[in-house]
Amino acid sequence: MAITTKNFGKAPDGTEVTLYTIKNDNGFTAEVTNFGAILVSLLVPDKAGQTADVVLGFDSVEGYFKNGSFFGSTIGPSANRIDNASFTIDGTTYQLAVNDGTNNLHSDDDKGYHKRVWNAETKDNSVVFTIDDADGSMGFPGNKKVQVAYSVTDDNELKIEYYVTSDRKTLINMTNHTYFNLAGHNSGNIEAHKLCIHASHYTPIYERLIPTGELVDVTGTPFDFRTMKAVGDDISADDVQLGYGQGYDHNYALDDFDGTVKKVASLEEPTTGRKMDVYTDQPGLQFYAGNCIKPETGKGGASYGARSGLCLETQCFPNAINQPGFQDVVYGPDRPYKTTTIYRFYN
């Protein structure tokens, strides 16, 4: 196992930004940067032993200054959508940025954790990123100490561990927003990828993409991925929910959730034979098929567009803070936030 570093450019305020490369003996390689604690690239062998970068992103830090699709980003303090961009804890209402219709999406476009320069510490097989986030930042209460650690294992796993403490009760529901294309980041449409999600229910949404609060059985619907099927098989079905999301952009209520790390999804790319399993201790998985990726140029001059990559985002249910029937996402002095997600690759 080896970790190397190199300059990745400068942040908008002139701060030097670093790219960290973690490589195991199999050629499996992750590159992460302290700008946004972002996963920049992931080199994965195929069935012929050829490696390719399987995540969408940019060649230098400047590409991440806008990053409207949140490629590779650490999202926090709160991922996904919050209804009316507000929430209440112990009778106090907190107002967030209104940046997605009437919703809040991913905390803040410009001040979110994906736009911060993090402190970094390298260990044997990991890079640990930390920031301090002040009380009132982006509208969220509490002075927070935030840690995100990326590790690479000899089993071709990318492990992401989150740990947050706060001196006041606050909302925390983080995720990683990497877009995967197991054929290679520059290989175009992902609809031929085959996907399995261990979930018999999902959370339907209103037109504003906010969950209704219900859990709906996937049986007989386009949302049934309990057995492996191609992403594109039903993505254009005549279904109101798919119309709202312009395809899949929905949270799955994972089966047998008990707070322990377990396999919750699998992804396969038929041509290269690359496969990925997703493990998490979280109750939800947001499957986003990249429906709204705007055309832009990515790494190596690659042309990205709609459905060039897909996201499998581990998290608590969207808008849980405003849904009494969803999980408790309030953390504070007596309850630190701690969660683990693992992406395991094989062929």
PDB file of N, CA and C in Angstrom, residues 113-165:
ATOM      1  N   TYR A 113     -19.919  21.519   2.412  1.00  0.00           N
ATOM      2  CA  TYR A 113     -18.640  20.867   2.689  1.00  0.00           C
ATOM      3  C   TYR A 113     -17.877  20.522   1.412  1.00  0.00           C
ATOM      4  N   HIS A 114     -18.585  20.400   0.305  1.00  0.00           N
ATOM      5  CA  HIS A 114     -17.923  20.077  -0.969  1.00  0.00           C
ATOM      6  C   HIS A 114     -17.181  21.269  -1.562  1.00  0.00           C
ATOM      7  N   LYS A 115     -17.317  22.446  -0.939  1.00  0.00           N
ATOM      8  CA  LYS A 115     -16.603  23.624  -1.412  1.00  0.00           C
ATOM      9  C   LYS A 115     -15.596  24.136  -0.380  1.00  0.00           C
ATOM     10  N   ARG A 116     -15.377  23.380   0.679  1.00  0.00           N
ATOM     11  CA  ARG A 116     -14.432  23.774   1.725  1.00  0.00           C
ATOM     12  C   ARG A 116     -13.067  23.133   1.483  1.00  0.00           C
ATOM     13  N   VAL A 117     -12.018  23.810   1.931  1.00  0.00           N
ATOM     14  CA  VAL A 117     -10.684  23.200   1.954  1.00  0.00           C
ATOM     15  C   VAL A 117     -10.506  22.551   3.322  1.00  0.00           C
ATOM     16  N   TRP A 118     -10.291  21.245   3.319  1.00  0.00           N
ATOM     17  CA  TRP A 118     -10.199  20.466   4.545  1.00  0.00           C
ATOM     18  C   TRP A 118      -8.738  20.298   4.974  1.00  0.00           C
ATOM     19  N   ASN A 119      -8.535  20.099   6.266  1.00  0.00           N
ATOM     20  CA  ASN A 119      -7.244  19.637   6.756  1.00  0.00           C
ATOM     21  C   ASN A 119      -7.108  18.160   6.403  1.00  0.00           C
ATOM     22  N   ALA A 120      -5.882  17.688   6.245  1.00  0.00           N
ATOM     23  CA  ALA A 120      -5.674  16.303   5.831  1.00  0.00           C
ATOM     24  C   ALA A 120      -4.528  15.677   6.599  1.00  0.00           C
ATOM     25  N   GLU A 121      -4.698  14.389   6.921  1.00  0.00           N
ATOM     26  CA  GLU A 121      -3.651  13.584   7.560  1.00  0.00           C
ATOM     27  C   GLU A 121      -3.601  12.233   6.859  1.00  0.00           C
ATOM     28  N   THR A 122      -2.420  11.813   6.452  1.00  0.00           N
ATOM     29  CA  THR A 122      -2.283  10.515   5.807  1.00  0.00           C
ATOM     30  C   THR A 122      -1.884   9.456   6.834  1.00  0.00           C
ATOM     31  N   LYS A 123      -2.446   8.259   6.651  1.00  0.00           N
ATOM     32  CA  LYS A 123      -2.098   7.112   7.482  1.00  0.00           C
ATOM     33  C   LYS A 123      -1.656   5.985   6.548  1.00  0.00           C
ATOM     34  N   ASP A 124      -1.544   4.764   7.049  1.00  0.00           N
ATOM     35  CA  ASP A 124      -0.988   3.675   6.256  1.00  0.00           C
ATOM     36  C   ASP A 124      -1.736   3.467   4.941  1.00  0.00           C
ATOM     37  N   ASN A 125      -3.052   3.422   5.009  1.00  0.00           N
ATOM     38  CA  ASN A 125      -3.852   3.153   3.809  1.00  0.00           C
ATOM     39  C   ASN A 125      -5.036   4.100   3.684  1.00  0.00           C
ATOM     40  N   SER A 126      -4.938   5.267   4.317  1.00  0.00           N
ATOM     41  CA  SER A 126      -6.085   6.175   4.334  1.00  0.00           C
ATOM     42  C   SER A 126      -5.657   7.627   4.390  1.00  0.00           C
ATOM     43  N   VAL A 127      -6.586   8.476   4.001  1.00  0.00           N
ATOM     44  CA  VAL A 127      -6.453   9.920   4.172  1.00  0.00           C
ATOM     45  C   VAL A 127      -7.634  10.380   5.011  1.00  0.00           C
ATOM     46  N   VAL A 128      -7.350  11.096   6.089  1.00  0.00           N
ATOM     47  CA  VAL A 128      -8.381  11.565   7.002  1.00  0.00           C
ATOM     48  C   VAL A 128      -8.520  13.077   6.841  1.00  0.00           C
ATOM     49  N   PHE A 129      -9.696  13.510   6.424  1.00  0.00           N
ATOM     50  CA  PHE A 129      -9.988  14.927   6.234  1.00  0.00           C
ATOM     51  C   PHE A 129     -10.807  15.442   7.419  1.00  0.00           C
ATOM     52  N   THR A 130     -10.484  16.662   7.883  1.00  0.00           N
ATOM     53  CA  THR A 130     -11.221  17.271   8.993  1.00  0.00           C
ATOM     54  C   THR A 130     -11.472  18.745   8.729  1.00  0.00           C
ATOM     55  N   ILE A 131     -12.613  19.220   9.225  1.00  0.00           N
ATOM     56  CA  ILE A 131     -12.906  20.650   9.243  1.00  0.00           C
ATOM     57  C   ILE A 131     -13.645  20.986  10.529  1.00  0.00           C
ATOM     58  N   ASP A 132     -13.582  22.253  10.922  1.00  0.00           N
ATOM     59  CA  ASP A 132     -14.447  22.805  11.961  1.00  0.00           C
ATOM     60  C   ASP A 132     -15.519  23.635  11.266  1.00  0.00           C
ATOM     61  N   ASP A 133     -16.761  23.408  11.627  1.00  0.00           N
ATOM     62  CA  ASP A 133     -17.891  24.115  11.024  1.00  0.00           C
ATOM     63  C   ASP A 133     -18.628  24.865  12.117  1.00  0.00           C
ATOM     64  N   ALA A 134     -18.666  26.190  12.009  1.00  0.00           N
ATOM     65  CA  ALA A 134     -19.132  27.044  13.102  1.00  0.00           C
ATOM     66  C   ALA A 134     -20.649  27.018  13.272  1.00  0.00           C
ATOM     67  N   ASP A 135     -21.077  27.277  14.484  1.00  0.00           N
ATOM     68  CA  ASP A 135     -22.496  27.440  14.807  1.00  0.00           C
ATOM     69  C   ASP A 135     -23.110  28.493  13.883  1.00  0.00           C
ATOM     70  N   GLY A 136     -24.208  28.154  13.246  1.00  0.00           N
ATOM     71  CA  GLY A 136     -24.890  29.073  12.332  1.00  0.00           C
ATOM     72  C   GLY A 136     -24.430  28.986  10.898  1.00  0.00           C
ATOM     73  N   SER A 137     -23.347  28.261  10.637  1.00  0.00           N
ATOM     74  CA  SER A 137     -22.871  28.116   9.261  1.00  0.00           C
ATOM     75  C   SER A 137     -23.956  27.497   8.394  1.00  0.00           C
ATOM     76  N   MET A 138     -24.275  28.135   7.287  1.00  0.00           N
ATOM     77  CA  MET A 138     -25.302  27.698   6.334  1.00  0.00           C
ATOM     78  C   MET A 138     -26.693  27.603   6.962  1.00  0.00           C
ATOM     79  N   GLY A 139     -26.847  28.124   8.171  1.00  0.00           N
ATOM     80  CA  GLY A 139     -28.122  28.068   8.864  1.00  0.00           C
ATOM     81  C   GLY A 139     -28.247  26.933   9.857  1.00  0.00           C
ATOM     82  N   PHE A 140     -27.234  26.056   9.932  1.00  0.00           N
ATOM     83  CA  PHE A 140     -27.288  24.899  10.823  1.00  0.00           C
ATOM     84  C   PHE A 140     -26.741  25.264  12.202  1.00  0.00           C
ATOM     85  N   PRO A 141     -27.396  24.836  13.272  1.00  0.00           N
ATOM     86  CA  PRO A 141     -26.880  25.127  14.618  1.00  0.00           C
ATOM     87  C   PRO A 141     -25.711  24.227  14.980  1.00  0.00           C
ATOM     88  N   GLY A 142     -24.934  24.657  15.983  1.00  0.00           N
ATOM     89  CA  GLY A 142     -23.885  23.832  16.564  1.00  0.00           C
ATOM     90  C   GLY A 142     -22.514  24.054  15.979  1.00  0.00           C
ATOM     91  N   ASN A 143     -21.531  24.156  16.862  1.00  0.00           N
ATOM     92  CA  ASN A 143     -20.132  24.108  16.447  1.00  0.00           C
ATOM     93  C   ASN A 143     -19.785  22.643  16.212  1.00  0.00           C
ATOM     94  N   LYS A 144     -19.437  22.330  14.991  1.00  0.00           N
ATOM     95  CA  LYS A 144     -19.260  20.925  14.602  1.00  0.00           C
ATOM     96  C   LYS A 144     -17.809  20.639  14.227  1.00  0.00           C
ATOM     97  N   LYS A 145     -17.339  19.483  14.659  1.00  0.00           N
ATOM     98  CA  LYS A 145     -16.054  18.951  14.217  1.00  0.00           C
ATOM     99  C   LYS A 145     -16.363  17.772  13.306  1.00  0.00           C
ATOM    100  N   VAL A 146     -15.911  17.871  12.055  1.00  0.00           N
ATOM    101  CA  VAL A 146     -16.317  16.926  11.017  1.00  0.00           C
ATOM    102  C   VAL A 146     -15.097  16.167  10.524  1.00  0.00           C
ATOM    103  N   GLN A 147     -15.237  14.855  10.430  1.00  0.00           N
ATOM    104  CA  GLN A 147     -14.146  14.014   9.933  1.00  0.00           C
ATOM    105  C   GLN A 147     -14.678  13.050   8.882  1.00  0.00           C
ATOM    106  N   VAL A 148     -13.954  12.974   7.758  1.00  0.00           N
ATOM    107  CA  VAL A 148     -14.253  12.003   6.707  1.00  0.00           C
ATOM    108  C   VAL A 148     -12.953  11.304   6.338  1.00  0.00           C
ATOM    109  N   ALA A 149     -12.948   9.981   6.441  1.00  0.00           N
ATOM    110  CA  ALA A 149     -11.745   9.199   6.148  1.00  0.00           C
ATOM    111  C   ALA A 149     -11.990   8.296   4.946  1.00  0.00           C
ATOM    112  N   TYR A 150     -11.095   8.373   3.956  1.00  0.00           N
ATOM    113  CA  TYR A 150     -11.098   7.460   2.808  1.00  0.00           C
ATOM    114  C   TYR A 150      -9.996   6.430   3.015  1.00  0.00           C
ATOM    115  N   SER A 151     -10.350   5.141   2.910  1.00  0.00           N
ATOM    116  CA  SER A 151      -9.371   4.067   3.028  1.00  0.00           C
ATOM    117  C   SER A 151      -9.465   3.140   1.827  1.00  0.00           C
ATOM    118  N   VAL A 152      -8.322   2.580   1.437  1.00  0.00           N
ATOM    119  CA  VAL A 152      -8.264   1.550   0.406  1.00  0.00           C
ATOM    120  C   VAL A 152      -7.758   0.263   1.055  1.00  0.00           C
ATOM    121  N   THR A 153      -8.406  -0.859   0.749  1.00  0.00           N
ATOM    122  CA  THR A 153      -7.988  -2.140   1.324  1.00  0.00           C
ATOM    123  C   THR A 153      -7.388  -3.028   0.235  1.00  0.00           C
ATOM    124  N   ASP A 154      -6.761  -4.110   0.666  1.00  0.00           N
ATOM    125  CA  ASP A 154      -6.187  -5.071  -0.274  1.00  0.00           C
ATOM    126  C   ASP A 154      -7.258  -5.878  -1.006  1.00  0.00           C
ATOM    127  N   ASP A 155      -8.501  -5.775  -0.544  1.00  0.00           N
ATOM    128  CA  ASP A 155      -9.625  -6.452  -1.200  1.00  0.00           C
ATOM    129  C   ASP A 155     -10.327  -5.549  -2.208  1.00  0.00           C
ATOM    130  N   ASN A 156      -9.630  -4.500  -2.655  1.00  0.00           N
ATOM    131  CA  ASN A 156     -10.182  -3.555  -3.635  1.00  0.00           C
ATOM    132  C   ASN A 156     -11.470  -2.897  -3.134  1.00  0.00           C
ATOM    133  N   GLU A 157     -11.414  -2.485  -1.880  1.00  0.00           N
ATOM    134  CA  GLU A 157     -12.521  -1.755  -1.278  1.00  0.00           C
ATOM    135  C   GLU A 157     -12.134  -0.291  -1.092  1.00  0.00           C
ATOM    136  N   LEU A 158     -13.081   0.581  -1.345  1.00  0.00           N
ATOM    137  CA  LEU A 158     -12.976   1.978  -0.935  1.00  0.00           C
ATOM    138  C   LEU A 158     -13.927   2.172   0.233  1.00  0.00           C
ATOM    139  N   LYS A 159     -13.339   2.459   1.396  1.00  0.00           N
ATOM    140  CA  LYS A 159     -14.144   2.649   2.606  1.00  0.00           C
ATOM    141  C   LYS A 159     -14.205   4.135   2.938  1.00  0.00           C
ATOM    142  N   ILE A 160     -15.410   4.629   3.234  1.00  0.00           N
ATOM    143  CA  ILE A 160     -15.604   6.026   3.622  1.00  0.00           C
ATOM    144  C   ILE A 160     -16.247   6.036   5.006  1.00  0.00           C
ATOM    145  N   GLU A 161     -15.566   6.675   5.961  1.00  0.00           N
ATOM    146  CA  GLU A 161     -16.058   6.726   7.333  1.00  0.00           C
ATOM    147  C   GLU A 161     -16.274   8.184   7.739  1.00  0.00           C
ATOM    148  N   TYR A 162     -17.418   8.456   8.328  1.00  0.00           N
ATOM    149  CA  TYR A 162     -17.810   9.796   8.738  1.00  0.00           C
ATOM    150  C   TYR A 162     -17.935   9.836  10.266  1.00  0.00           C
ATOM    151  N   TYR A 163     -17.463  10.935  10.850  1.00  0.00           N
ATOM    152  CA  TYR A 163     -17.611  11.126  12.293  1.00  0.00           C
ATOM    153  C   TYR A 163     -17.769  12.615  12.566  1.00  0.00           C
ATOM    154  N   VAL A 164     -18.874  12.978  13.238  1.00  0.00           N
ATOM    155  CA  VAL A 164     -19.169  14.389  13.502  1.00  0.00           C
ATOM    156  C   VAL A 164     -19.622  14.543  14.950  1.00  0.00           C
ATOM    157  N   THR A 165     -19.069  15.557  15.618  1.00  0.00           N
ATOM    158  CA  THR A 165     -19.563  15.942  16.937  1.00  0.00           C
ATOM    159  C   THR A 165     -20.054  17.381  16.869  1.00  0.00           C
TER     160      THR A 165
END
